[in-house]
PDB file of C-alpha atoms in Angstrom:
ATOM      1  CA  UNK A   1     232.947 240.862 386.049  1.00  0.00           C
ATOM      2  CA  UNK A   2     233.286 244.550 385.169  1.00  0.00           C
ATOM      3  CA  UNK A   3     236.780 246.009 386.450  1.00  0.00           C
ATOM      4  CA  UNK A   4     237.330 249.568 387.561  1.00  0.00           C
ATOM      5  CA  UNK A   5     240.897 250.774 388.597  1.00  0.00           C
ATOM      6  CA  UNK A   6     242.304 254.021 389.776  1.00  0.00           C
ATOM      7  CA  UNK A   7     245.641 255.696 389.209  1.00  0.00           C
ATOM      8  CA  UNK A   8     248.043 255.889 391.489  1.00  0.00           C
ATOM      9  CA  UNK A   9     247.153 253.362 394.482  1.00  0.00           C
ATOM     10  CA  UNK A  10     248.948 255.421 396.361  1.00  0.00           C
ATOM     11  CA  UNK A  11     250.754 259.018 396.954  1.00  0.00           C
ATOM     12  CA  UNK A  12     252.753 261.130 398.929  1.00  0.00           C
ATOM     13  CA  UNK A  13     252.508 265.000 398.588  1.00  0.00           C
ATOM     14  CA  UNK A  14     253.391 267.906 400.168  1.00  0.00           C
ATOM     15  CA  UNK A  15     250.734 270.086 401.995  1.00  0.00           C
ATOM     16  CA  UNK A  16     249.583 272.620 399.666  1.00  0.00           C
ATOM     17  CA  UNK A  17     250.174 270.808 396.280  1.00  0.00           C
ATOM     18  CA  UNK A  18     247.384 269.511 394.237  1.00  0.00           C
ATOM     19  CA  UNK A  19     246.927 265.196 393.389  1.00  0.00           C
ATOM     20  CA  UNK A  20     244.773 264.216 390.702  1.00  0.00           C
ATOM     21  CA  UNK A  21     242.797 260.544 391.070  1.00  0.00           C
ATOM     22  CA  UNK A  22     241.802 258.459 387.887  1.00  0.00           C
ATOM     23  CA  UNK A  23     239.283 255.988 387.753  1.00  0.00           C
ATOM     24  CA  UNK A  24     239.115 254.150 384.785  1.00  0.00           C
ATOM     25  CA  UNK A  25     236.052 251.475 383.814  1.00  0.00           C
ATOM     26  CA  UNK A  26     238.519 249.061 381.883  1.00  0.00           C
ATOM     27  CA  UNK A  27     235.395 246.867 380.318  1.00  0.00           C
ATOM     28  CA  UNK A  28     232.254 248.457 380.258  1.00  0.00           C
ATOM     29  CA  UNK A  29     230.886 252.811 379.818  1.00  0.00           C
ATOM     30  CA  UNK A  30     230.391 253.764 383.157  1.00  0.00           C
ATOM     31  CA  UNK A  31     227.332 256.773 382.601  1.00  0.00           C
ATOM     32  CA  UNK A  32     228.011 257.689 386.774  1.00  0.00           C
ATOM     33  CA  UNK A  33     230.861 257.135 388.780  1.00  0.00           C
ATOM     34  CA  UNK A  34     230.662 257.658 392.475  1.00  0.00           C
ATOM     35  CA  UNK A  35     233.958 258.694 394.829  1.00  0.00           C
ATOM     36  CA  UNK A  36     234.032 258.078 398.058  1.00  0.00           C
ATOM     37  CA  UNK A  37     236.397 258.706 401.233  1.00  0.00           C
ATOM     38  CA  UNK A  38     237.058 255.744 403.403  1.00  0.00           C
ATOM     39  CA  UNK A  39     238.813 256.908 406.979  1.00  0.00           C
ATOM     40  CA  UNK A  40     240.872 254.440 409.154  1.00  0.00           C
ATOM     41  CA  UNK A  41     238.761 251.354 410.371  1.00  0.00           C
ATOM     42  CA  UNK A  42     235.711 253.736 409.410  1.00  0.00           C
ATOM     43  CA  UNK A  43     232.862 252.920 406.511  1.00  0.00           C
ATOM     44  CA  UNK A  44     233.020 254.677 403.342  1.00  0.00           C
ATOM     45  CA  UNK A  45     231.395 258.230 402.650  1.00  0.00           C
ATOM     46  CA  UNK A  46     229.952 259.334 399.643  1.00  0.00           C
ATOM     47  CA  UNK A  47     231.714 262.823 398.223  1.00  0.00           C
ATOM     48  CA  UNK A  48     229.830 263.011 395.294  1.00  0.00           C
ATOM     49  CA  UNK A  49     227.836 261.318 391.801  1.00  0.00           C
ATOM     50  CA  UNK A  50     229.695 261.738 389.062  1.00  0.00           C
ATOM     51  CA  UNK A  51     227.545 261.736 385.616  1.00  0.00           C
ATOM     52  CA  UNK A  52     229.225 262.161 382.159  1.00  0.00           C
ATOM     53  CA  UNK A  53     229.359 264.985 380.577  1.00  0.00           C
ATOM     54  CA  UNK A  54     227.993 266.797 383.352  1.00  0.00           C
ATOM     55  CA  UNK A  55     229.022 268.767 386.932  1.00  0.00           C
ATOM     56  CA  UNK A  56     228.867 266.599 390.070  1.00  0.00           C
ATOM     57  CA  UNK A  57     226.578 266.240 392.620  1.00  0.00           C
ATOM     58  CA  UNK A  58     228.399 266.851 395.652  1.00  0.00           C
ATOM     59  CA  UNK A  59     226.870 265.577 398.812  1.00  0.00           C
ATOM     60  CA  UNK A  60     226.379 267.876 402.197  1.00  0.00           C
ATOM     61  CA  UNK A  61     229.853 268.991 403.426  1.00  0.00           C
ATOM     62  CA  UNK A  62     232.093 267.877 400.980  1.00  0.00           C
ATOM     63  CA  UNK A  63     233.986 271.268 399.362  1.00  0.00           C
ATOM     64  CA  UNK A  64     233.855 271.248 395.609  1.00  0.00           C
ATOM     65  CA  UNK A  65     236.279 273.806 395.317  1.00  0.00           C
ATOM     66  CA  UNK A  66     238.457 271.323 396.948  1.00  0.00           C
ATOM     67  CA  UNK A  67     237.522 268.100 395.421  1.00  0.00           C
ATOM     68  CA  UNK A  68     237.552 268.761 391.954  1.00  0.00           C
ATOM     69  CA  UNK A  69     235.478 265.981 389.598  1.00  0.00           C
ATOM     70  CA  UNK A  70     235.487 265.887 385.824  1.00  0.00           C
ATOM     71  CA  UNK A  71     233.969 263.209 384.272  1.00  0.00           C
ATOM     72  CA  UNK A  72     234.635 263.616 380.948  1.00  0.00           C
ATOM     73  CA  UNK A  73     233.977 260.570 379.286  1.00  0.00           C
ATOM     74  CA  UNK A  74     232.360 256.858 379.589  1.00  0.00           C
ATOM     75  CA  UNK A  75     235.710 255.562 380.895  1.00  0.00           C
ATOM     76  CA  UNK A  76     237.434 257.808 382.926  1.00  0.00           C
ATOM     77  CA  UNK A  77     236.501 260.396 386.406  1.00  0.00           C
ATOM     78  CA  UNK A  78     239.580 262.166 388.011  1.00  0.00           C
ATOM     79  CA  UNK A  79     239.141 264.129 391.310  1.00  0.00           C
ATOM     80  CA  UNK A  80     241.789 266.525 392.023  1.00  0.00           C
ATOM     81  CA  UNK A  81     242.371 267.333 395.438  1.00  0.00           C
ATOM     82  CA  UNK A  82     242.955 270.722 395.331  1.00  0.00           C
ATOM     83  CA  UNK A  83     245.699 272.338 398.266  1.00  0.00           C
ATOM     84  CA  UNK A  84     245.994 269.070 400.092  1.00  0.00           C
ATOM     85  CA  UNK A  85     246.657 269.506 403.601  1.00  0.00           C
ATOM     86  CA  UNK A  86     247.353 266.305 406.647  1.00  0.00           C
ATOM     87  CA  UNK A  87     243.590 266.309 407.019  1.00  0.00           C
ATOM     88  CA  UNK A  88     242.818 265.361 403.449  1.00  0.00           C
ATOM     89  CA  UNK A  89     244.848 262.147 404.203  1.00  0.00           C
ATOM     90  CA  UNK A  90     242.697 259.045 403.350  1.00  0.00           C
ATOM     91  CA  UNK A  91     241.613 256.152 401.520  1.00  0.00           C
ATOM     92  CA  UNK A  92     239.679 257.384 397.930  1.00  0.00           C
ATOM     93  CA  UNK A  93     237.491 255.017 396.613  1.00  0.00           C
ATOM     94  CA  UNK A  94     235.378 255.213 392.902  1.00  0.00           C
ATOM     95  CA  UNK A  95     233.024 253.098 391.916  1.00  0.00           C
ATOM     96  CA  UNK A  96     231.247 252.894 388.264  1.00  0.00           C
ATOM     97  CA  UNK A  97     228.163 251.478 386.948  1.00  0.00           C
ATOM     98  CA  UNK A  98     227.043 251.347 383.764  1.00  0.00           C
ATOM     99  CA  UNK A  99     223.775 253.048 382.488  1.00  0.00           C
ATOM    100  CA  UNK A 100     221.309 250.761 383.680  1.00  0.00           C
ATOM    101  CA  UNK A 101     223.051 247.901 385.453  1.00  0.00           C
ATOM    102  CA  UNK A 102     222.402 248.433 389.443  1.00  0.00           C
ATOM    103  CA  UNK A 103     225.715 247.208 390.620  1.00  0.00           C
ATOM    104  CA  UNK A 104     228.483 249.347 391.691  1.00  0.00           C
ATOM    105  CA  UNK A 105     231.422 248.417 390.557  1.00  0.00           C
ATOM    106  CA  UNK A 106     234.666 249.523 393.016  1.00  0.00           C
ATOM    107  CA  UNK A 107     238.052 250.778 392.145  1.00  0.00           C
ATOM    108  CA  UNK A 108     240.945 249.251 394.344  1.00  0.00           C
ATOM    109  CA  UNK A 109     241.305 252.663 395.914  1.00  0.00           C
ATOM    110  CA  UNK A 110     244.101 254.863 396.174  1.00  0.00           C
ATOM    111  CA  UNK A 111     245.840 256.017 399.452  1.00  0.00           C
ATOM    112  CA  UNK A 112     246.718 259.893 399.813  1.00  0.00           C
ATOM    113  CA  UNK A 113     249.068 261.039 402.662  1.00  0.00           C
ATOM    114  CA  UNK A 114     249.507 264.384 402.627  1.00  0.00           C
ATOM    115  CA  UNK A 115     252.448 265.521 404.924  1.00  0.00           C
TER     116      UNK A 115
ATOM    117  CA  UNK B   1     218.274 259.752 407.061  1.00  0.00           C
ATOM    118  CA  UNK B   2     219.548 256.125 406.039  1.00  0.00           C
ATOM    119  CA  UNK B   3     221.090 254.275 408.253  1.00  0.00           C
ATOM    120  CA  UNK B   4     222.953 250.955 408.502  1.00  0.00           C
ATOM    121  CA  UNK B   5     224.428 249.199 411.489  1.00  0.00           C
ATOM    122  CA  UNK B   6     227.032 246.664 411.937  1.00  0.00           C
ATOM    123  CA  UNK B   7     228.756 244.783 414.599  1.00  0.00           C
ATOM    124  CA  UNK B   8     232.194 245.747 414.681  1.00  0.00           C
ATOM    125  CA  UNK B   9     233.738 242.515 415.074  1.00  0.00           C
ATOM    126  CA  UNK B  10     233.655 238.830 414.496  1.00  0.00           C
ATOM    127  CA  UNK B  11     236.010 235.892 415.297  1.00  0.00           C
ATOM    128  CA  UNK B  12     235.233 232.466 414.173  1.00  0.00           C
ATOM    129  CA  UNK B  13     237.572 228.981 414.045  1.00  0.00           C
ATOM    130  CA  UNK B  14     238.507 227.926 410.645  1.00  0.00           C
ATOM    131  CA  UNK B  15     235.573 225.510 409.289  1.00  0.00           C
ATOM    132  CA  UNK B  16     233.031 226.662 410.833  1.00  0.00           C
ATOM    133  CA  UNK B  17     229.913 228.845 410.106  1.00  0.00           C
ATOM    134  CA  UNK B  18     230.662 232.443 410.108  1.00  0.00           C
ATOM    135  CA  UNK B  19     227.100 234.715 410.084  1.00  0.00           C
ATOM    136  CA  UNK B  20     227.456 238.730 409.957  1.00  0.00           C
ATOM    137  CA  UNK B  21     224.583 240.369 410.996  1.00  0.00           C
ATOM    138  CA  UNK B  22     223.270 244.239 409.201  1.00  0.00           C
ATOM    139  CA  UNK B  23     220.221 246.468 410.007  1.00  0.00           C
ATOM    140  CA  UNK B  24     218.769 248.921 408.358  1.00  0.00           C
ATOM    141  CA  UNK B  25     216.180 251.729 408.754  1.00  0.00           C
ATOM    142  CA  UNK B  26     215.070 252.981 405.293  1.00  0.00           C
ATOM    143  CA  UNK B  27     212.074 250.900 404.350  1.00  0.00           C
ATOM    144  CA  UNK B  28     212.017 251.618 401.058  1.00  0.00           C
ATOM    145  CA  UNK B  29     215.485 250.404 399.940  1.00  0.00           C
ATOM    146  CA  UNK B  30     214.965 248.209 397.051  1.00  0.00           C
ATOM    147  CA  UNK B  31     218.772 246.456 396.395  1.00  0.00           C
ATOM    148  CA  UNK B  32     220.789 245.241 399.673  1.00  0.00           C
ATOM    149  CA  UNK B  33     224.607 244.430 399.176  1.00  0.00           C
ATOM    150  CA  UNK B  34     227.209 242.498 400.977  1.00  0.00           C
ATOM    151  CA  UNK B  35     231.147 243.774 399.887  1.00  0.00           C
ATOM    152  CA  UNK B  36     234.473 242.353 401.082  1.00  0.00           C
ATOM    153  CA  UNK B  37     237.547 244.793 401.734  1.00  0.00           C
ATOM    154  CA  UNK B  38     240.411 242.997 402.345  1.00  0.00           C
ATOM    155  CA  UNK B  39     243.348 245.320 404.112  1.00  0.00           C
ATOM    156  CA  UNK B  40     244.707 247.880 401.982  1.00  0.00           C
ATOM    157  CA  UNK B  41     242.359 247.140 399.339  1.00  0.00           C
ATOM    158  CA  UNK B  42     239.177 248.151 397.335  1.00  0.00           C
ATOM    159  CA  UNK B  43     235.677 246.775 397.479  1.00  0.00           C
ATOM    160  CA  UNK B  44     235.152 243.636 396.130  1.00  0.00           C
ATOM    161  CA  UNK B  45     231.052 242.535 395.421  1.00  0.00           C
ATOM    162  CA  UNK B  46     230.341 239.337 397.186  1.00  0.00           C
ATOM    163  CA  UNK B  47     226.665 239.386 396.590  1.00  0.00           C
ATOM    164  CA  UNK B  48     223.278 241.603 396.416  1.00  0.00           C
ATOM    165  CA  UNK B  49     219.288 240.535 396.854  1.00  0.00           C
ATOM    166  CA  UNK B  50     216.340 242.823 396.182  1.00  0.00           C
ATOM    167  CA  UNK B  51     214.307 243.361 398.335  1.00  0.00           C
ATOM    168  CA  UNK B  52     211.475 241.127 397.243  1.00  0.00           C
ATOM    169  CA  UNK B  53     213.931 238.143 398.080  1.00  0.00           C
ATOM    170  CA  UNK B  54     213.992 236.055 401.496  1.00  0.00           C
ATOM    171  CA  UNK B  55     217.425 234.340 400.491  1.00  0.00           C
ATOM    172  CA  UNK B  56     220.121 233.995 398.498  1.00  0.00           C
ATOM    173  CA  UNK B  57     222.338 231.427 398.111  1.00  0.00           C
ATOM    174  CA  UNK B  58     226.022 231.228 396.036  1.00  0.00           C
ATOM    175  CA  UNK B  59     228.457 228.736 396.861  1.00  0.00           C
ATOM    176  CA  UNK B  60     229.573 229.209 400.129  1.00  0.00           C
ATOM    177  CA  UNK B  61     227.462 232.322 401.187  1.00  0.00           C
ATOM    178  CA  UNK B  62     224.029 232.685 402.184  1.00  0.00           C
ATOM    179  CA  UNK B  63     222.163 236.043 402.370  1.00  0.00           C
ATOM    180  CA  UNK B  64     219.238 236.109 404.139  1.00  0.00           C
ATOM    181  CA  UNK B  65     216.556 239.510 404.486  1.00  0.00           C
ATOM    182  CA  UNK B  66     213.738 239.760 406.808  1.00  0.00           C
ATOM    183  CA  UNK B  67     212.611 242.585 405.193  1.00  0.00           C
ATOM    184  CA  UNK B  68     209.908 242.867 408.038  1.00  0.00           C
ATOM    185  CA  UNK B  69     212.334 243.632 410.406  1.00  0.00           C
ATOM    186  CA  UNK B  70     215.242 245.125 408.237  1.00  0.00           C
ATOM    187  CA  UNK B  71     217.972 243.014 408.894  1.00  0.00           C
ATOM    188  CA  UNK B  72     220.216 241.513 406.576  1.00  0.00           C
ATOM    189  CA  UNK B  73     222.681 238.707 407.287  1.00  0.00           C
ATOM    190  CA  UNK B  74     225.297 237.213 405.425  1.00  0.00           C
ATOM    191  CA  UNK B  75     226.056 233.811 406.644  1.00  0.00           C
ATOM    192  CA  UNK B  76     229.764 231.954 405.236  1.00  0.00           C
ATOM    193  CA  UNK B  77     229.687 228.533 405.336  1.00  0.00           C
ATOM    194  CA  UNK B  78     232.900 226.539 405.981  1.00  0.00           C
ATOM    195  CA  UNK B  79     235.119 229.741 406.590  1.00  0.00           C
ATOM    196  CA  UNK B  80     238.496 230.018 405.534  1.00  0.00           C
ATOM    197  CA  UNK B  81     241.422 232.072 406.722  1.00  0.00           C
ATOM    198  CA  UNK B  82     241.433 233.561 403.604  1.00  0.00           C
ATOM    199  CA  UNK B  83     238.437 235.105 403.976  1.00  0.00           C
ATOM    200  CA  UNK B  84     239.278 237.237 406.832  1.00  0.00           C
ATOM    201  CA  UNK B  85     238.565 240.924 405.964  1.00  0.00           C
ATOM    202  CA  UNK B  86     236.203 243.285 406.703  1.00  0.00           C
ATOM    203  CA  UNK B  87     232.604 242.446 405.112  1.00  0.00           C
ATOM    204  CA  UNK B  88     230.595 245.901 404.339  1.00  0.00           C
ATOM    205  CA  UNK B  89     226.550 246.070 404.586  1.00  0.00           C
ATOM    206  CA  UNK B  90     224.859 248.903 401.950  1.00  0.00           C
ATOM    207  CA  UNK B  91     222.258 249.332 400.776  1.00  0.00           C
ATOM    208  CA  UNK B  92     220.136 251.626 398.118  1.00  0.00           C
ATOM    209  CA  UNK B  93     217.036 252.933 397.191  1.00  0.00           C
ATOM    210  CA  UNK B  94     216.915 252.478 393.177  1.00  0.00           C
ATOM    211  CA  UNK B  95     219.577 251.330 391.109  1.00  0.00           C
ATOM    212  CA  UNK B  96     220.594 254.474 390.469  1.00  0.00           C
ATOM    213  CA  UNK B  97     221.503 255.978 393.605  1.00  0.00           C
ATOM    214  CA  UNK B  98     224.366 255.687 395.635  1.00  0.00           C
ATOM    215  CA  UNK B  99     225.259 253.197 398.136  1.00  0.00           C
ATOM    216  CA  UNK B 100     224.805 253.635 401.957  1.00  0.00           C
ATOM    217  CA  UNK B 101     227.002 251.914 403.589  1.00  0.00           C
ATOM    218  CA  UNK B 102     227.570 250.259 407.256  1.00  0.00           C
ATOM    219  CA  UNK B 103     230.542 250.669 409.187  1.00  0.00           C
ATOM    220  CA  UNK B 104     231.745 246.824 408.460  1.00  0.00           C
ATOM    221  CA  UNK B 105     232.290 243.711 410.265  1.00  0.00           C
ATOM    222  CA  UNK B 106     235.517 242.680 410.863  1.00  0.00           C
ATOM    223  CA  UNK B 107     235.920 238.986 410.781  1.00  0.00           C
ATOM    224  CA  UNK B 108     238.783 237.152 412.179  1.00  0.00           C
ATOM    225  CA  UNK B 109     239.367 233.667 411.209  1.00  0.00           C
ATOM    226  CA  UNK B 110     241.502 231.457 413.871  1.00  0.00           C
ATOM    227  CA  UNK B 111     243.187 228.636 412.179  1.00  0.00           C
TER     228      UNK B 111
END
């Protein structure tokens, strides 16, 4: 099957510094990548649709002045969270799928604790 | 809006029949999806059925959609320890569109 991973599965930061998130589609052009936020025993939550060579779609609530997306090629979506703080603390998911294929593919997540 | 509900939890012995039961409430959602998390970890794609399907069957799971009343099961046959984890319900409209997801199941299997 199609593999997505992410970059780093996990970090430690200082409040106020900035963390940049790669997802990578190792196998196949991901067209839209998706990134979601996964709380403590909690579902995931969609931050925003990611679609190549364009700006994300950010859903209701999520700060895009804080949660930077580029998705600048077929392969590869970062999000940069911008002046972390203890809140921003969670599990960041991505998923990918690829142009018109209707699975979602996941990333393996990556764990941000901001202190 | 979308919804999707979940029980929370689910304990079963090892070898027997584990079923995980999901509702939903937007009629028109076209793909349904069952994902496995294991702890620490990503999402992992057990299986999907469109909605024009009853059932589903690969290997050991079952999915089964009464599309009449919007629920969605997954049913495990034979369950293992291994596949303790939490088991995710989403669904989505089109293709295209992004996943809505339950709150997941967390199954417990008692050796």
């Amino acid at each position: 099957g199609a593999v997505v991973s992410q970059h780093p599965s996990w970090v430690i930061c200082k409040s106020g510094t900035s963390v940049k998130i790669e997802c990578r589609s190792l196998d196949f052009q991901a067209t839209t990548m998706f990134w979601y936020r996964q709380f403590p025993k909690q579902s995931l939550m969609l931050m925003a649709t990611s679609n190549e060579g364009s700006k994300a779609t950010y859903e209701q609530g999520v700060e895009k002045d804080k949660f930077l997306i580029n998705h600048a090629s077929l392969t590869l979506s970062t999000l940069t969270v911008t002046s972390a703080h203890p809140e921003d603390s969670s599990f960041y998911i991505c998923s990918a799928r690829a142009g018109s294929q209707e699975t979602q593919y996941f990333g393996p997540g990556t764990r941000l604790l901001v202190l | 809006g979308e919804d999707v509900e979940q029980s929370l939890f689910l304990s079963v012995r090892e070898g027997d029949s584990s079923v995980i039961n999901c509702t939903y409430t937007d009629s028109s959602s076209t793909y349904l999806y069952w994902y496995k998390q294991e702890p620490g970890a990503g999402l992992q794609l057990l299986t999907y059925i469109f909605s024009n399907m009853d059932m589903k069957q690969d290997q050991r799971l079952t999915v089964l959609l009464n599309k009449k009343d919007k629920h969605l099961s997954l049913r495990i046959a034979d369950t293992q320890t291994g596949d303790s984890a939490i088991y995710f319900c989403a669904e989505s409209m089109y293709g295209n569109t992004p996943l809505v997801f339950g709150k997941g199941t967390r199954l417990s299997v008692i050796a």
